Short mmCIF file of C-alpha atoms in Angstrom, two decimals:
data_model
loop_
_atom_site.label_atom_id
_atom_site.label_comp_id
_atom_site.label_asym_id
_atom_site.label_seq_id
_atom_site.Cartn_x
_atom_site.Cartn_y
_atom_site.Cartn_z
CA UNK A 1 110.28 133.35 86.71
CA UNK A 2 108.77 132.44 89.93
CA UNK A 3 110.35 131.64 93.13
CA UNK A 4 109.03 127.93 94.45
CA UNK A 5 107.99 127.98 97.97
CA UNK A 6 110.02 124.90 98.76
CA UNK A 7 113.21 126.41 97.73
CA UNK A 8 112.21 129.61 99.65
CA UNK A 9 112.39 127.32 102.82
CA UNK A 10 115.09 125.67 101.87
CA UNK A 11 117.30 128.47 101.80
CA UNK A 12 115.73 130.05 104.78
CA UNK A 13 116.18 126.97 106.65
CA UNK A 14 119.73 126.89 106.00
CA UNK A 15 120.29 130.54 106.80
CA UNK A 16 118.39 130.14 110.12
CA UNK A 17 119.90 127.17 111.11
CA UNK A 18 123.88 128.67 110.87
CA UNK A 19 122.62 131.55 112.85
CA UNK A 20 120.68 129.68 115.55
CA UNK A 21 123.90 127.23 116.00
CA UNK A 22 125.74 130.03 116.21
CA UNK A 23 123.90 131.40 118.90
CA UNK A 24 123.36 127.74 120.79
CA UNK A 25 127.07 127.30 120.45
CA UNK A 26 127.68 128.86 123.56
CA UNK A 27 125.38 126.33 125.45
CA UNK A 28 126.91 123.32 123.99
CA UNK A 29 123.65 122.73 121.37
CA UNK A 30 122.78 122.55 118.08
CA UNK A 31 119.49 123.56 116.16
CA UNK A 32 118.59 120.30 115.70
CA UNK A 33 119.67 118.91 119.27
CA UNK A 34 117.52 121.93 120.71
CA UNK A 35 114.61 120.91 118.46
CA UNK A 36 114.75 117.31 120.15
CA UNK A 37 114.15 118.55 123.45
CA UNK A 38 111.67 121.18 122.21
CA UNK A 39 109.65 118.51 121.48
CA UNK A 40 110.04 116.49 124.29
CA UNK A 41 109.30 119.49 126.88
CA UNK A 42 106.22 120.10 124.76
CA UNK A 43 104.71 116.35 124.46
CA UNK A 44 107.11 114.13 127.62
CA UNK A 45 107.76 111.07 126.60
CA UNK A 46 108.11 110.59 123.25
CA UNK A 47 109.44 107.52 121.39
CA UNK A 48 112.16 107.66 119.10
CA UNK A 49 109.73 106.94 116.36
CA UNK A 50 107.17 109.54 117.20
CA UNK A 51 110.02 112.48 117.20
CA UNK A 52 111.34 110.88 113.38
CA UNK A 53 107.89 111.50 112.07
CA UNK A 54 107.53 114.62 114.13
CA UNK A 55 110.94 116.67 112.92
CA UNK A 56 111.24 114.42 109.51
CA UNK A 57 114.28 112.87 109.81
CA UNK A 58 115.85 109.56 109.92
CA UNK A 59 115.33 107.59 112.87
CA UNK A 60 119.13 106.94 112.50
CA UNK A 61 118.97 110.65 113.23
CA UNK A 62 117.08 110.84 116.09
CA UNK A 63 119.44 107.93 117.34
CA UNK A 64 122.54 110.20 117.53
CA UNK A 65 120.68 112.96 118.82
CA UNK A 66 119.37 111.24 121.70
CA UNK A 67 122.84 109.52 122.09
CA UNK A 68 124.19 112.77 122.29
CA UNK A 69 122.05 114.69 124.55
CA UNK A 70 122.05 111.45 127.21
CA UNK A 71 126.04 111.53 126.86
CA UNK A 72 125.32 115.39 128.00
CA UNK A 73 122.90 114.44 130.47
CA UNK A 74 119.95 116.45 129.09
CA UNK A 75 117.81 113.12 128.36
CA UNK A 76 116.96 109.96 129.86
CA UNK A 77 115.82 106.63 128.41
CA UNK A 78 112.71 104.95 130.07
CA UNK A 79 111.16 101.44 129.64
CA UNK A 80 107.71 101.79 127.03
CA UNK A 81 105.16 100.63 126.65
CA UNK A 82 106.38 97.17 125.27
CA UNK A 83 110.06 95.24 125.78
CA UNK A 84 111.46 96.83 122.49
CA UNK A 85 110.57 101.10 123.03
CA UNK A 86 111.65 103.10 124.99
CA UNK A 87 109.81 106.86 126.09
CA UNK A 88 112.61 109.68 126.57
CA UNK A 89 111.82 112.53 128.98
CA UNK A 90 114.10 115.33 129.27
CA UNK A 91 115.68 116.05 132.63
CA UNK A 92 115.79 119.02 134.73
CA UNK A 93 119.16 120.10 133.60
CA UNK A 94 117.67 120.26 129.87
CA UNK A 95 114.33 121.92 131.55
CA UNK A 96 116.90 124.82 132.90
CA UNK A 97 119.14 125.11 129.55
CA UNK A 98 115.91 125.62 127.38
CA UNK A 99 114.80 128.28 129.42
CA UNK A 100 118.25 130.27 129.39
CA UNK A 101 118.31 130.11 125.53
CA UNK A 102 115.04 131.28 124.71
CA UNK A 103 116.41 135.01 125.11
CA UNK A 104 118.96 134.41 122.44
CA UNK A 105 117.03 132.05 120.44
CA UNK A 106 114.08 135.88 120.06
CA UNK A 107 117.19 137.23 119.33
CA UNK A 108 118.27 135.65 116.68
CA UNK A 109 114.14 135.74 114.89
CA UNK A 110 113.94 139.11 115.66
CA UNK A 111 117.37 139.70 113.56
CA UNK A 112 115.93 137.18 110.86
CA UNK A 113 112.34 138.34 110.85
CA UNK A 114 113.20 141.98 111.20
CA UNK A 115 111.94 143.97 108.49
CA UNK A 116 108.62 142.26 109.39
CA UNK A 117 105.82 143.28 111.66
CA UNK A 118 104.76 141.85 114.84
CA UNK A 119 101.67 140.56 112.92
CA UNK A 120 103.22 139.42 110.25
CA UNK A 121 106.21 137.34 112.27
CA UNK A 122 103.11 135.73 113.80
CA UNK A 123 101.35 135.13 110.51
CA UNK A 124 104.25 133.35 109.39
CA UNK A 125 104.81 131.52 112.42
CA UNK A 126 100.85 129.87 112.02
CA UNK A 127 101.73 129.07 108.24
CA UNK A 128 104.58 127.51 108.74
CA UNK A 129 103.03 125.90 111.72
CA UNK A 130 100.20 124.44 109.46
CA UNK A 131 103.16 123.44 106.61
CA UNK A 132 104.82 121.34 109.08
CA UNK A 133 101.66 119.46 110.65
CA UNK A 134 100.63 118.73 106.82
CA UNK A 135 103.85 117.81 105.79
CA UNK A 136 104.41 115.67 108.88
CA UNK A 137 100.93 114.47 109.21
CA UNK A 138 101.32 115.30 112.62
CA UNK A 139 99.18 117.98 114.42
CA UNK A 140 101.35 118.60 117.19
CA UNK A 141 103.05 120.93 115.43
CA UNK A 142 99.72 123.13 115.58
CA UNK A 143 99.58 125.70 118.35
CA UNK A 144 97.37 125.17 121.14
CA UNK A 145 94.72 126.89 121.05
#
């Protein structure tokens, strides 16, 4: 019988994200929080919307997330474009933390990834790259080239 590709990721995804929390633990984060300002240092303000679509989950999600990381003082809410959005930018403090975790955060892919090659870590990285921007039917998850 053959292995399906989404359950592959599934379980992948679940490994990786109890060892990355584990790791961000120490800095007050979680995988998911982390992804949130990922995206936000990578395309500045973002609405709460845009970052639903972009990680595919609930804008209810994306809610407590940014709730969070304000209360924490790693985000800040900004008047959009119209009365009713509102553009989040991440502030300096969040700026600092992500580069102090990026260390751990090779750390913990080299441990997952390491019976892989250098090449083939990146090969992966570009498929899964192009998986997400399909799936998400959003290209920023493309590198830049």
């Amino acid at each position: 019988m053959r292995t399906h590709i989404p359950y592959l990721l599934a379980v992948a995804s679940t490994v990786a994200t109890r060892r990355v929390d584990e790791r961000l633990a120490a800095y007050d984060l979680t995988v998911r929080q982390y992804g949130l300002l990922a995206q936000l240092s990578v395309e500045p303000e973002l609405t709460m919307a845009d970052l639903a679509r972009q990680l595919g989950i609930a804008r209810q999600s994306v809610h407590q997330l940014v709730n969070e990381l304000v209360e924490a003082g790693h985000v800040r809410r900004r008047p959009g474009a119209d009365d009713r959005s509102r553009r989040l930018e991440i502030t300096d403090t969040a700026h600092y933390l992500l580069s102090r975790i990026d260390g751990p955060l090779e750390q913990t892919e080299a441990e997952l990834l390491g019976a892989l090659a250098p090449d083939e870590a990146e090969s992966l990285r570009g498929l899964l790259q192009r998986v997400l921007a399909h799936a998400t039917d959003d290209e920023a998850w493309l590198p830049v080239r």
